[in-house]
């Protein structure tokens, strides 16, 4: 089967590899249809991912059709499915609590193990969810949107809350969409006027603030200097994550959607006097995937506005390499695997 392999940082190759021949008990074999390109994929290509061994087949935002499925799984041959790429152990302390998204021994497709930039893969049957009425292209956006949906659910902020989403990349925009679906009054904060304009024009987010020297006063004007009930940081930058605490209202919540290698430092007196909650959010669960599918089906998530770039498996080496540096107008790129 055709497969894209990142042989080493900066080198992608289209190669022929054997298709899966053995399907483990309880697993399913699927024909990959579409794969979204994630920020993680760009980091892998650029050699910036801290926990990765090369060569690696990338790709974890996946839609597919079922080729083989175990009896009793509820899956049928030819069924369109969405792949949950978080392969959990099922026995650790997190899994026993119903939180496989933060499994102690988690393996993420395309990161810890080979992913879906190829024509067929095998995955645990329990990691496949029906695509419902979604197109297979739209189904490939569900995983990245589920990251934001999970972060919003973790915040536990009621309708009417004022929310600030820092970072208007794909994960930030997904978070903003599900914050809006939750009934929040959403403001976006980003360093790029272009990204804020895209969020306004394509997704309807009218409240956007440029991160510059006047950012504190601009945000204070929006909240009458009270701060935001919930702040989501989706930047992947330690300095932004540290600065985010200052934007949280007394009694509010700060959710770290992104992750960085560095230590995060903040003022304990500021943290305590606000009696704020600091929440980590990692990956997503089946509940979040279902919420995303239902929201797209209900017309509450404009997938057609999120998918800005398209390519094919054969063109990935050229296109991904170009988009890693030239991101003008880019929100989400999707690879069509099926011929």
C-alpha atoms as a PDB file:
ATOM      1  CA  UNK A   1       0.000   0.000   0.000  1.00  0.00           C
ATOM      2  CA  UNK A   2       1.071   3.609  -0.543  1.00  0.00           C
ATOM      3  CA  UNK A   3       2.452   5.199   2.605  1.00  0.00           C
ATOM      4  CA  UNK A   4       3.971   8.563   3.479  1.00  0.00           C
ATOM      5  CA  UNK A   5       6.942   8.142   5.829  1.00  0.00           C
ATOM      6  CA  UNK A   6       8.768  10.936   7.638  1.00  0.00           C
ATOM      7  CA  UNK A   7      12.197   9.337   7.437  1.00  0.00           C
ATOM      8  CA  UNK A   8      13.843  12.112   9.440  1.00  0.00           C
ATOM      9  CA  UNK A   9      13.134  15.773  10.144  1.00  0.00           C
ATOM     10  CA  UNK A  10      12.521  17.580   6.863  1.00  0.00           C
ATOM     11  CA  UNK A  11      12.238  14.431   4.707  1.00  0.00           C
ATOM     12  CA  UNK A  12       8.899  12.933   3.662  1.00  0.00           C
ATOM     13  CA  UNK A  13       8.776  10.041   1.191  1.00  0.00           C
ATOM     14  CA  UNK A  14       5.980   8.196  -0.589  1.00  0.00           C
ATOM     15  CA  UNK A  15       6.853   4.499  -0.329  1.00  0.00           C
ATOM     16  CA  UNK A  16       5.211   1.106  -0.774  1.00  0.00           C
ATOM     17  CA  UNK A  17       4.679  -0.877   2.426  1.00  0.00           C
ATOM     18  CA  UNK A  18       2.820  -4.128   3.060  1.00  0.00           C
ATOM     19  CA  UNK A  19      -0.835  -3.662   3.952  1.00  0.00           C
ATOM     20  CA  UNK A  20      -1.902  -5.027   7.354  1.00  0.00           C
ATOM     21  CA  UNK A  21      -2.204  -8.802   7.126  1.00  0.00           C
ATOM     22  CA  UNK A  22      -2.962  -9.810  10.713  1.00  0.00           C
ATOM     23  CA  UNK A  23      -5.755  -8.160  12.682  1.00  0.00           C
ATOM     24  CA  UNK A  24      -5.385  -8.579  16.469  1.00  0.00           C
ATOM     25  CA  UNK A  25      -8.349  -9.912  18.392  1.00  0.00           C
ATOM     26  CA  UNK A  26     -10.794  -7.096  19.135  1.00  0.00           C
ATOM     27  CA  UNK A  27      -9.299  -4.842  16.464  1.00  0.00           C
ATOM     28  CA  UNK A  28     -10.664  -3.743  13.093  1.00  0.00           C
ATOM     29  CA  UNK A  29      -9.044  -3.200   9.704  1.00  0.00           C
ATOM     30  CA  UNK A  30     -10.067   0.017   7.994  1.00  0.00           C
ATOM     31  CA  UNK A  31      -9.512   1.744   4.658  1.00  0.00           C
ATOM     32  CA  UNK A  32      -8.325   5.278   5.358  1.00  0.00           C
ATOM     33  CA  UNK A  33     -10.362   7.913   3.523  1.00  0.00           C
ATOM     34  CA  UNK A  34      -9.234  11.352   4.747  1.00  0.00           C
ATOM     35  CA  UNK A  35      -6.642  12.607   7.239  1.00  0.00           C
ATOM     36  CA  UNK A  36      -6.359  16.101   8.676  1.00  0.00           C
ATOM     37  CA  UNK A  37      -2.906  17.632   9.013  1.00  0.00           C
ATOM     38  CA  UNK A  38      -2.311  18.733  12.600  1.00  0.00           C
ATOM     39  CA  UNK A  39       0.168  21.119  14.178  1.00  0.00           C
ATOM     40  CA  UNK A  40       1.780  18.005  15.656  1.00  0.00           C
ATOM     41  CA  UNK A  41       2.454  16.739  12.125  1.00  0.00           C
ATOM     42  CA  UNK A  42       4.219  19.962  11.217  1.00  0.00           C
ATOM     43  CA  UNK A  43       6.284  19.701  14.412  1.00  0.00           C
ATOM     44  CA  UNK A  44       7.243  16.112  13.556  1.00  0.00           C
ATOM     45  CA  UNK A  45       8.274  17.184  10.062  1.00  0.00           C
ATOM     46  CA  UNK A  46      10.319  20.046  11.490  1.00  0.00           C
ATOM     47  CA  UNK A  47      11.992  17.873  14.136  1.00  0.00           C
ATOM     48  CA  UNK A  48      10.411  19.793  17.005  1.00  0.00           C
ATOM     49  CA  UNK A  49       8.448  16.982  18.649  1.00  0.00           C
ATOM     50  CA  UNK A  50      10.094  16.011  21.958  1.00  0.00           C
ATOM     51  CA  UNK A  51       8.902  12.396  22.200  1.00  0.00           C
ATOM     52  CA  UNK A  52       9.183  10.832  18.766  1.00  0.00           C
ATOM     53  CA  UNK A  53      11.300   8.238  17.007  1.00  0.00           C
ATOM     54  CA  UNK A  54      11.964   8.338  13.263  1.00  0.00           C
ATOM     55  CA  UNK A  55      11.010   7.012  10.812  1.00  0.00           C
ATOM     56  CA  UNK A  56       7.336   7.686  11.528  1.00  0.00           C
ATOM     57  CA  UNK A  57       4.086   7.475   9.592  1.00  0.00           C
ATOM     58  CA  UNK A  58       2.135  10.528  10.727  1.00  0.00           C
ATOM     59  CA  UNK A  59      -1.605  11.149  10.733  1.00  0.00           C
ATOM     60  CA  UNK A  60      -4.116  10.954  13.584  1.00  0.00           C
ATOM     61  CA  UNK A  61      -7.157  12.981  12.412  1.00  0.00           C
ATOM     62  CA  UNK A  62      -8.770  10.145  10.525  1.00  0.00           C
ATOM     63  CA  UNK A  63     -11.935   9.085   8.732  1.00  0.00           C
ATOM     64  CA  UNK A  64     -12.244   5.650   7.153  1.00  0.00           C
ATOM     65  CA  UNK A  65     -14.497   2.808   6.077  1.00  0.00           C
ATOM     66  CA  UNK A  66     -14.552  -0.593   7.757  1.00  0.00           C
ATOM     67  CA  UNK A  67     -12.911  -3.518   5.938  1.00  0.00           C
ATOM     68  CA  UNK A  68     -12.954  -6.102   8.749  1.00  0.00           C
ATOM     69  CA  UNK A  69     -14.497  -5.907  12.214  1.00  0.00           C
ATOM     70  CA  UNK A  70     -14.798  -8.341  15.138  1.00  0.00           C
ATOM     71  CA  UNK A  71     -18.112 -10.029  15.831  1.00  0.00           C
ATOM     72  CA  UNK A  72     -20.200  -8.141  18.381  1.00  0.00           C
ATOM     73  CA  UNK A  73     -18.458  -4.824  17.741  1.00  0.00           C
ATOM     74  CA  UNK A  74     -21.506  -3.263  16.095  1.00  0.00           C
ATOM     75  CA  UNK A  75     -19.365  -2.352  13.096  1.00  0.00           C
ATOM     76  CA  UNK A  76     -20.227  -3.458   9.573  1.00  0.00           C
ATOM     77  CA  UNK A  77     -18.106  -3.781   6.450  1.00  0.00           C
ATOM     78  CA  UNK A  78     -18.261  -0.582   4.416  1.00  0.00           C
ATOM     79  CA  UNK A  79     -19.428   1.547   7.350  1.00  0.00           C
ATOM     80  CA  UNK A  80     -17.996   5.125   7.462  1.00  0.00           C
ATOM     81  CA  UNK A  81     -16.221   5.718  10.780  1.00  0.00           C
ATOM     82  CA  UNK A  82     -14.232   8.279  12.731  1.00  0.00           C
ATOM     83  CA  UNK A  83     -11.043   7.098  14.418  1.00  0.00           C
ATOM     84  CA  UNK A  84     -10.264   7.941  18.021  1.00  0.00           C
ATOM     85  CA  UNK A  85      -6.441   7.867  17.749  1.00  0.00           C
ATOM     86  CA  UNK A  86      -5.739   7.531  21.478  1.00  0.00           C
ATOM     87  CA  UNK A  87      -4.880   3.887  22.113  1.00  0.00           C
ATOM     88  CA  UNK A  88      -5.263   3.338  25.855  1.00  0.00           C
ATOM     89  CA  UNK A  89      -4.150   0.395  28.003  1.00  0.00           C
ATOM     90  CA  UNK A  90      -7.562  -0.040  29.640  1.00  0.00           C
ATOM     91  CA  UNK A  91      -6.164  -1.003  33.052  1.00  0.00           C
ATOM     92  CA  UNK A  92      -4.236   1.958  34.513  1.00  0.00           C
ATOM     93  CA  UNK A  93      -5.562   4.374  37.137  1.00  0.00           C
ATOM     94  CA  UNK A  94      -6.834   6.828  34.507  1.00  0.00           C
ATOM     95  CA  UNK A  95      -8.515   4.140  32.397  1.00  0.00           C
ATOM     96  CA  UNK A  96     -10.209   2.693  35.491  1.00  0.00           C
ATOM     97  CA  UNK A  97     -11.664   6.165  36.128  1.00  0.00           C
ATOM     98  CA  UNK A  98     -13.089   6.367  32.612  1.00  0.00           C
ATOM     99  CA  UNK A  99     -10.368   8.763  31.431  1.00  0.00           C
ATOM    100  CA  UNK A 100      -8.548   6.854  28.671  1.00  0.00           C
ATOM    101  CA  UNK A 101      -7.619  10.212  27.121  1.00  0.00           C
ATOM    102  CA  UNK A 102      -4.920  10.563  29.796  1.00  0.00           C
ATOM    103  CA  UNK A 103      -3.965   6.882  30.046  1.00  0.00           C
ATOM    104  CA  UNK A 104      -0.618   6.338  31.763  1.00  0.00           C
ATOM    105  CA  UNK A 105       0.630   4.284  28.794  1.00  0.00           C
ATOM    106  CA  UNK A 106      -1.278   6.025  25.987  1.00  0.00           C
ATOM    107  CA  UNK A 107      -0.132   5.554  22.403  1.00  0.00           C
ATOM    108  CA  UNK A 108      -1.341   8.156  19.915  1.00  0.00           C
ATOM    109  CA  UNK A 109      -1.516   7.116  16.286  1.00  0.00           C
ATOM    110  CA  UNK A 110       1.016   8.996  14.211  1.00  0.00           C
ATOM    111  CA  UNK A 111       3.052   9.993  17.259  1.00  0.00           C
ATOM    112  CA  UNK A 112       3.921   7.058  19.526  1.00  0.00           C
ATOM    113  CA  UNK A 113       3.054   4.523  16.827  1.00  0.00           C
ATOM    114  CA  UNK A 114       2.536   4.698  13.079  1.00  0.00           C
ATOM    115  CA  UNK A 115      -0.540   6.595  11.931  1.00  0.00           C
ATOM    116  CA  UNK A 116      -2.811   6.969   8.938  1.00  0.00           C
ATOM    117  CA  UNK A 117      -0.848   8.604   6.106  1.00  0.00           C
ATOM    118  CA  UNK A 118      -1.397   5.323   4.280  1.00  0.00           C
ATOM    119  CA  UNK A 119      -4.196   3.316   2.695  1.00  0.00           C
ATOM    120  CA  UNK A 120      -5.063   0.853   5.491  1.00  0.00           C
ATOM    121  CA  UNK A 121      -4.541   0.581   9.246  1.00  0.00           C
ATOM    122  CA  UNK A 122      -5.747  -1.584  12.122  1.00  0.00           C
ATOM    123  CA  UNK A 123      -7.105  -0.099  15.359  1.00  0.00           C
ATOM    124  CA  UNK A 124      -9.073  -1.336  18.364  1.00  0.00           C
ATOM    125  CA  UNK A 125     -12.730  -1.668  17.353  1.00  0.00           C
ATOM    126  CA  UNK A 126     -13.731   0.405  20.374  1.00  0.00           C
ATOM    127  CA  UNK A 127     -11.803   3.351  18.939  1.00  0.00           C
ATOM    128  CA  UNK A 128     -14.113   3.589  15.923  1.00  0.00           C
ATOM    129  CA  UNK A 129     -17.231   5.746  16.041  1.00  0.00           C
ATOM    130  CA  UNK A 130     -19.987   5.952  13.419  1.00  0.00           C
ATOM    131  CA  UNK A 131     -19.625   8.975  11.145  1.00  0.00           C
ATOM    132  CA  UNK A 132     -23.400   9.452  11.034  1.00  0.00           C
ATOM    133  CA  UNK A 133     -24.459  11.738   8.226  1.00  0.00           C
ATOM    134  CA  UNK A 134     -21.058  13.450   7.958  1.00  0.00           C
ATOM    135  CA  UNK A 135     -19.095  13.350   4.741  1.00  0.00           C
ATOM    136  CA  UNK A 136     -15.809  11.497   5.073  1.00  0.00           C
ATOM    137  CA  UNK A 137     -13.946  14.793   4.693  1.00  0.00           C
ATOM    138  CA  UNK A 138     -15.958  16.376   7.498  1.00  0.00           C
ATOM    139  CA  UNK A 139     -15.466  13.251   9.602  1.00  0.00           C
ATOM    140  CA  UNK A 140     -11.696  13.817   9.427  1.00  0.00           C
ATOM    141  CA  UNK A 141     -12.125  17.128  11.298  1.00  0.00           C
ATOM    142  CA  UNK A 142     -13.883  15.575  14.296  1.00  0.00           C
ATOM    143  CA  UNK A 143     -10.746  14.666  16.254  1.00  0.00           C
ATOM    144  CA  UNK A 144      -9.212  18.132  16.280  1.00  0.00           C
ATOM    145  CA  UNK A 145     -12.577  19.688  17.121  1.00  0.00           C
ATOM    146  CA  UNK A 146     -13.005  17.187  19.954  1.00  0.00           C
ATOM    147  CA  UNK A 147      -9.862  18.640  21.600  1.00  0.00           C
ATOM    148  CA  UNK A 148     -11.655  21.980  21.959  1.00  0.00           C
ATOM    149  CA  UNK A 149     -14.952  20.369  22.933  1.00  0.00           C
ATOM    150  CA  UNK A 150     -13.174  18.473  25.707  1.00  0.00           C
ATOM    151  CA  UNK A 151     -11.475  21.638  26.977  1.00  0.00           C
ATOM    152  CA  UNK A 152     -14.808  23.462  27.131  1.00  0.00           C
ATOM    153  CA  UNK A 153     -16.409  20.546  28.986  1.00  0.00           C
ATOM    154  CA  UNK A 154     -13.496  20.500  31.434  1.00  0.00           C
ATOM    155  CA  UNK A 155     -14.064  24.201  32.181  1.00  0.00           C
ATOM    156  CA  UNK A 156     -17.592  23.563  33.522  1.00  0.00           C
ATOM    157  CA  UNK A 157     -18.471  27.193  32.749  1.00  0.00           C
ATOM    158  CA  UNK A 158     -22.229  27.850  32.507  1.00  0.00           C
ATOM    159  CA  UNK A 159     -24.013  29.571  29.645  1.00  0.00           C
ATOM    160  CA  UNK A 160     -23.595  33.325  29.800  1.00  0.00           C
ATOM    161  CA  UNK A 161     -19.964  33.106  30.932  1.00  0.00           C
ATOM    162  CA  UNK A 162     -17.462  35.442  29.333  1.00  0.00           C
ATOM    163  CA  UNK A 163     -14.700  33.369  27.750  1.00  0.00           C
ATOM    164  CA  UNK A 164     -11.329  34.292  26.309  1.00  0.00           C
ATOM    165  CA  UNK A 165      -9.612  31.931  23.869  1.00  0.00           C
ATOM    166  CA  UNK A 166      -5.926  32.700  23.439  1.00  0.00           C
ATOM    167  CA  UNK A 167      -4.554  31.448  20.140  1.00  0.00           C
ATOM    168  CA  UNK A 168      -6.593  31.434  16.922  1.00  0.00           C
ATOM    169  CA  UNK A 169      -5.003  28.375  15.343  1.00  0.00           C
ATOM    170  CA  UNK A 170      -7.098  25.277  14.592  1.00  0.00           C
ATOM    171  CA  UNK A 171      -7.258  24.075  18.213  1.00  0.00           C
ATOM    172  CA  UNK A 172      -8.075  27.563  19.478  1.00  0.00           C
ATOM    173  CA  UNK A 173     -10.783  28.016  16.861  1.00  0.00           C
ATOM    174  CA  UNK A 174     -12.260  24.634  17.745  1.00  0.00           C
ATOM    175  CA  UNK A 175     -12.265  25.647  21.393  1.00  0.00           C
ATOM    176  CA  UNK A 176     -13.910  28.959  20.527  1.00  0.00           C
ATOM    177  CA  UNK A 177     -16.611  27.208  18.493  1.00  0.00           C
ATOM    178  CA  UNK A 178     -17.533  24.879  21.337  1.00  0.00           C
ATOM    179  CA  UNK A 179     -17.323  27.686  23.871  1.00  0.00           C
ATOM    180  CA  UNK A 180     -19.887  29.517  21.739  1.00  0.00           C
ATOM    181  CA  UNK A 181     -22.008  26.366  21.470  1.00  0.00           C
ATOM    182  CA  UNK A 182     -21.920  26.188  25.288  1.00  0.00           C
ATOM    183  CA  UNK A 183     -23.506  29.655  25.388  1.00  0.00           C
ATOM    184  CA  UNK A 184     -20.398  31.654  26.260  1.00  0.00           C
ATOM    185  CA  UNK A 185     -19.613  35.194  25.112  1.00  0.00           C
ATOM    186  CA  UNK A 186     -16.366  34.491  23.256  1.00  0.00           C
ATOM    187  CA  UNK A 187     -13.394  36.780  22.669  1.00  0.00           C
ATOM    188  CA  UNK A 188     -10.338  35.669  20.695  1.00  0.00           C
ATOM    189  CA  UNK A 189      -6.803  36.869  21.416  1.00  0.00           C
ATOM    190  CA  UNK A 190      -3.985  36.334  18.913  1.00  0.00           C
ATOM    191  CA  UNK A 191      -0.807  37.959  17.637  1.00  0.00           C
ATOM    192  CA  UNK A 192      -2.038  37.780  14.025  1.00  0.00           C
ATOM    193  CA  UNK A 193      -4.547  40.252  12.635  1.00  0.00           C
ATOM    194  CA  UNK A 194      -4.997  37.918   9.656  1.00  0.00           C
ATOM    195  CA  UNK A 195      -6.066  34.984  11.857  1.00  0.00           C
ATOM    196  CA  UNK A 196      -8.492  37.176  13.794  1.00  0.00           C
ATOM    197  CA  UNK A 197      -9.944  38.469  10.526  1.00  0.00           C
ATOM    198  CA  UNK A 198     -10.404  34.894   9.289  1.00  0.00           C
ATOM    199  CA  UNK A 199     -12.104  33.966  12.553  1.00  0.00           C
ATOM    200  CA  UNK A 200     -14.451  36.915  12.084  1.00  0.00           C
ATOM    201  CA  UNK A 201     -15.174  36.511   8.390  1.00  0.00           C
ATOM    202  CA  UNK A 202     -15.337  32.717   8.179  1.00  0.00           C
ATOM    203  CA  UNK A 203     -16.637  31.781  11.646  1.00  0.00           C
ATOM    204  CA  UNK A 204     -18.426  34.883  12.911  1.00  0.00           C
ATOM    205  CA  UNK A 205     -16.245  35.751  15.918  1.00  0.00           C
ATOM    206  CA  UNK A 206     -16.653  39.524  16.093  1.00  0.00           C
ATOM    207  CA  UNK A 207     -14.733  40.051  19.345  1.00  0.00           C
ATOM    208  CA  UNK A 208     -11.026  39.761  18.604  1.00  0.00           C
ATOM    209  CA  UNK A 209      -8.029  41.417  20.252  1.00  0.00           C
ATOM    210  CA  UNK A 210      -4.458  41.714  18.964  1.00  0.00           C
ATOM    211  CA  UNK A 211      -1.814  40.643  21.475  1.00  0.00           C
ATOM    212  CA  UNK A 212       0.295  43.795  21.665  1.00  0.00           C
ATOM    213  CA  UNK A 213       1.452  46.279  24.281  1.00  0.00           C
ATOM    214  CA  UNK A 214      -2.130  47.482  24.858  1.00  0.00           C
ATOM    215  CA  UNK A 215      -3.638  44.020  25.291  1.00  0.00           C
ATOM    216  CA  UNK A 216      -4.338  44.380  29.029  1.00  0.00           C
ATOM    217  CA  UNK A 217      -6.365  47.564  28.591  1.00  0.00           C
ATOM    218  CA  UNK A 218      -8.202  46.173  25.542  1.00  0.00           C
ATOM    219  CA  UNK A 219      -9.279  43.068  27.449  1.00  0.00           C
ATOM    220  CA  UNK A 220     -10.201  45.090  30.525  1.00  0.00           C
ATOM    221  CA  UNK A 221     -12.506  47.226  28.396  1.00  0.00           C
ATOM    222  CA  UNK A 222     -14.404  44.130  27.262  1.00  0.00           C
ATOM    223  CA  UNK A 223     -15.048  42.904  30.816  1.00  0.00           C
ATOM    224  CA  UNK A 224     -15.322  46.223  32.710  1.00  0.00           C
ATOM    225  CA  UNK A 225     -11.971  45.276  34.253  1.00  0.00           C
ATOM    226  CA  UNK A 226     -13.521  42.217  35.915  1.00  0.00           C
ATOM    227  CA  UNK A 227     -11.689  39.611  33.848  1.00  0.00           C
ATOM    228  CA  UNK A 228     -13.062  36.574  32.009  1.00  0.00           C
ATOM    229  CA  UNK A 229     -15.025  33.809  33.687  1.00  0.00           C
ATOM    230  CA  UNK A 230     -13.021  31.239  31.761  1.00  0.00           C
ATOM    231  CA  UNK A 231      -9.771  31.572  29.824  1.00  0.00           C
ATOM    232  CA  UNK A 232      -8.506  28.911  27.411  1.00  0.00           C
ATOM    233  CA  UNK A 233      -4.867  29.030  26.325  1.00  0.00           C
ATOM    234  CA  UNK A 234      -4.291  27.149  23.071  1.00  0.00           C
ATOM    235  CA  UNK A 235      -1.012  28.765  22.032  1.00  0.00           C
ATOM    236  CA  UNK A 236       1.646  26.235  22.994  1.00  0.00           C
ATOM    237  CA  UNK A 237       3.817  29.070  24.327  1.00  0.00           C
ATOM    238  CA  UNK A 238       4.906  29.161  27.959  1.00  0.00           C
ATOM    239  CA  UNK A 239       4.932  32.963  28.216  1.00  0.00           C
ATOM    240  CA  UNK A 240       1.352  33.156  26.973  1.00  0.00           C
ATOM    241  CA  UNK A 241       0.267  30.433  29.379  1.00  0.00           C
ATOM    242  CA  UNK A 242       1.829  32.335  32.260  1.00  0.00           C
ATOM    243  CA  UNK A 243       0.311  35.660  31.200  1.00  0.00           C
ATOM    244  CA  UNK A 244      -3.150  34.116  30.870  1.00  0.00           C
ATOM    245  CA  UNK A 245      -3.658  34.035  34.638  1.00  0.00           C
ATOM    246  CA  UNK A 246      -3.953  37.834  34.698  1.00  0.00           C
ATOM    247  CA  UNK A 247      -7.025  37.710  32.438  1.00  0.00           C
ATOM    248  CA  UNK A 248      -9.074  35.400  34.700  1.00  0.00           C
ATOM    249  CA  UNK A 249     -11.856  36.895  36.822  1.00  0.00           C
ATOM    250  CA  UNK A 250     -12.043  36.285  40.548  1.00  0.00           C
ATOM    251  CA  UNK A 251     -13.738  32.918  40.935  1.00  0.00           C
ATOM    252  CA  UNK A 252     -12.879  32.047  37.319  1.00  0.00           C
ATOM    253  CA  UNK A 253     -11.114  29.194  35.543  1.00  0.00           C
ATOM    254  CA  UNK A 254      -7.970  28.925  33.440  1.00  0.00           C
ATOM    255  CA  UNK A 255      -7.794  25.932  31.090  1.00  0.00           C
ATOM    256  CA  UNK A 256      -4.492  24.912  29.545  1.00  0.00           C
ATOM    257  CA  UNK A 257      -5.451  23.327  26.231  1.00  0.00           C
ATOM    258  CA  UNK A 258      -1.920  23.342  24.849  1.00  0.00           C
ATOM    259  CA  UNK A 259       1.184  21.752  26.357  1.00  0.00           C
ATOM    260  CA  UNK A 260       4.803  22.901  26.503  1.00  0.00           C
ATOM    261  CA  UNK A 261       8.063  21.340  27.686  1.00  0.00           C
ATOM    262  CA  UNK A 262       8.960  24.271  29.946  1.00  0.00           C
ATOM    263  CA  UNK A 263       7.916  24.849  33.536  1.00  0.00           C
ATOM    264  CA  UNK A 264       4.967  27.203  33.967  1.00  0.00           C
ATOM    265  CA  UNK A 265       5.324  29.859  36.679  1.00  0.00           C
ATOM    266  CA  UNK A 266       2.751  32.254  38.085  1.00  0.00           C
ATOM    267  CA  UNK A 267       2.077  34.381  41.150  1.00  0.00           C
ATOM    268  CA  UNK A 268       0.602  32.318  43.964  1.00  0.00           C
ATOM    269  CA  UNK A 269      -0.955  35.371  45.670  1.00  0.00           C
ATOM    270  CA  UNK A 270      -2.770  36.254  42.432  1.00  0.00           C
ATOM    271  CA  UNK A 271      -3.886  32.647  42.029  1.00  0.00           C
ATOM    272  CA  UNK A 272      -5.182  32.424  45.588  1.00  0.00           C
ATOM    273  CA  UNK A 273      -6.851  35.790  45.908  1.00  0.00           C
ATOM    274  CA  UNK A 274      -8.943  34.983  42.824  1.00  0.00           C
ATOM    275  CA  UNK A 275      -9.773  31.509  44.154  1.00  0.00           C
ATOM    276  CA  UNK A 276      -9.443  30.439  40.563  1.00  0.00           C
ATOM    277  CA  UNK A 277      -9.293  26.943  39.126  1.00  0.00           C
ATOM    278  CA  UNK A 278      -6.378  25.826  36.964  1.00  0.00           C
ATOM    279  CA  UNK A 279      -7.416  22.974  34.668  1.00  0.00           C
ATOM    280  CA  UNK A 280      -5.389  20.776  32.359  1.00  0.00           C
ATOM    281  CA  UNK A 281      -7.097  19.368  29.271  1.00  0.00           C
ATOM    282  CA  UNK A 282      -5.660  16.460  27.299  1.00  0.00           C
ATOM    283  CA  UNK A 283      -6.985  14.816  24.149  1.00  0.00           C
ATOM    284  CA  UNK A 284     -10.701  13.912  24.170  1.00  0.00           C
ATOM    285  CA  UNK A 285     -13.114  11.115  25.045  1.00  0.00           C
ATOM    286  CA  UNK A 286     -15.912   9.293  23.247  1.00  0.00           C
ATOM    287  CA  UNK A 287     -18.382  11.755  24.784  1.00  0.00           C
ATOM    288  CA  UNK A 288     -16.560  14.645  23.134  1.00  0.00           C
ATOM    289  CA  UNK A 289     -16.437  12.898  19.750  1.00  0.00           C
ATOM    290  CA  UNK A 290     -20.203  12.311  19.923  1.00  0.00           C
ATOM    291  CA  UNK A 291     -20.795  15.957  20.857  1.00  0.00           C
ATOM    292  CA  UNK A 292     -18.755  17.129  17.866  1.00  0.00           C
ATOM    293  CA  UNK A 293     -20.571  14.828  15.435  1.00  0.00           C
ATOM    294  CA  UNK A 294     -23.972  15.965  16.730  1.00  0.00           C
ATOM    295  CA  UNK A 295     -22.919  19.623  16.540  1.00  0.00           C
ATOM    296  CA  UNK A 296     -21.754  19.304  12.924  1.00  0.00           C
ATOM    297  CA  UNK A 297     -24.936  17.448  11.981  1.00  0.00           C
ATOM    298  CA  UNK A 298     -26.982  20.226  13.604  1.00  0.00           C
ATOM    299  CA  UNK A 299     -25.201  22.871  11.530  1.00  0.00           C
ATOM    300  CA  UNK A 300     -23.499  24.462  14.538  1.00  0.00           C
ATOM    301  CA  UNK A 301     -19.950  23.873  13.273  1.00  0.00           C
ATOM    302  CA  UNK A 302     -19.176  25.251   9.784  1.00  0.00           C
ATOM    303  CA  UNK A 303     -16.742  22.577   8.654  1.00  0.00           C
ATOM    304  CA  UNK A 304     -16.673  24.001   5.131  1.00  0.00           C
ATOM    305  CA  UNK A 305     -15.191  27.204   6.570  1.00  0.00           C
ATOM    306  CA  UNK A 306     -12.540  25.315   8.565  1.00  0.00           C
ATOM    307  CA  UNK A 307     -11.130  23.209   5.717  1.00  0.00           C
ATOM    308  CA  UNK A 308      -9.096  25.735   3.738  1.00  0.00           C
ATOM    309  CA  UNK A 309      -6.512  23.472   2.058  1.00  0.00           C
ATOM    310  CA  UNK A 310      -6.760  20.058   0.398  1.00  0.00           C
ATOM    311  CA  UNK A 311      -4.216  17.624  -1.005  1.00  0.00           C
ATOM    312  CA  UNK A 312      -3.732  13.974  -1.946  1.00  0.00           C
ATOM    313  CA  UNK A 313      -1.488  11.280  -0.489  1.00  0.00           C
ATOM    314  CA  UNK A 314       0.947  11.533  -3.400  1.00  0.00           C
ATOM    315  CA  UNK A 315       1.225  15.321  -2.978  1.00  0.00           C
ATOM    316  CA  UNK A 316       1.802  15.308   0.790  1.00  0.00           C
ATOM    317  CA  UNK A 317       5.636  15.493   0.618  1.00  0.00           C
ATOM    318  CA  UNK A 318       5.487  18.757  -1.325  1.00  0.00           C
ATOM    319  CA  UNK A 319       2.367  20.310   0.194  1.00  0.00           C
ATOM    320  CA  UNK A 320       2.995  19.573   3.868  1.00  0.00           C
ATOM    321  CA  UNK A 321       6.546  20.851   3.578  1.00  0.00           C
ATOM    322  CA  UNK A 322       5.283  24.091   2.005  1.00  0.00           C
ATOM    323  CA  UNK A 323       2.440  24.606   4.497  1.00  0.00           C
ATOM    324  CA  UNK A 324       4.826  24.084   7.417  1.00  0.00           C
ATOM    325  CA  UNK A 325       6.229  27.541   6.675  1.00  0.00           C
ATOM    326  CA  UNK A 326       3.626  29.257   4.466  1.00  0.00           C
ATOM    327  CA  UNK A 327       0.500  29.358   6.598  1.00  0.00           C
ATOM    328  CA  UNK A 328      -1.262  32.340   5.029  1.00  0.00           C
ATOM    329  CA  UNK A 329      -4.972  31.585   4.863  1.00  0.00           C
ATOM    330  CA  UNK A 330      -4.470  28.152   6.417  1.00  0.00           C
ATOM    331  CA  UNK A 331      -6.830  26.814   9.059  1.00  0.00           C
ATOM    332  CA  UNK A 332      -7.126  23.094   8.362  1.00  0.00           C
ATOM    333  CA  UNK A 333      -5.573  21.042   5.568  1.00  0.00           C
ATOM    334  CA  UNK A 334      -7.060  17.642   4.739  1.00  0.00           C
ATOM    335  CA  UNK A 335      -5.420  14.810   2.815  1.00  0.00           C
ATOM    336  CA  UNK A 336      -7.607  12.610   0.603  1.00  0.00           C
ATOM    337  CA  UNK A 337      -6.138   9.124   0.905  1.00  0.00           C
ATOM    338  CA  UNK A 338      -8.632   7.122  -1.121  1.00  0.00           C
ATOM    339  CA  UNK A 339      -7.875   7.144  -4.842  1.00  0.00           C
END
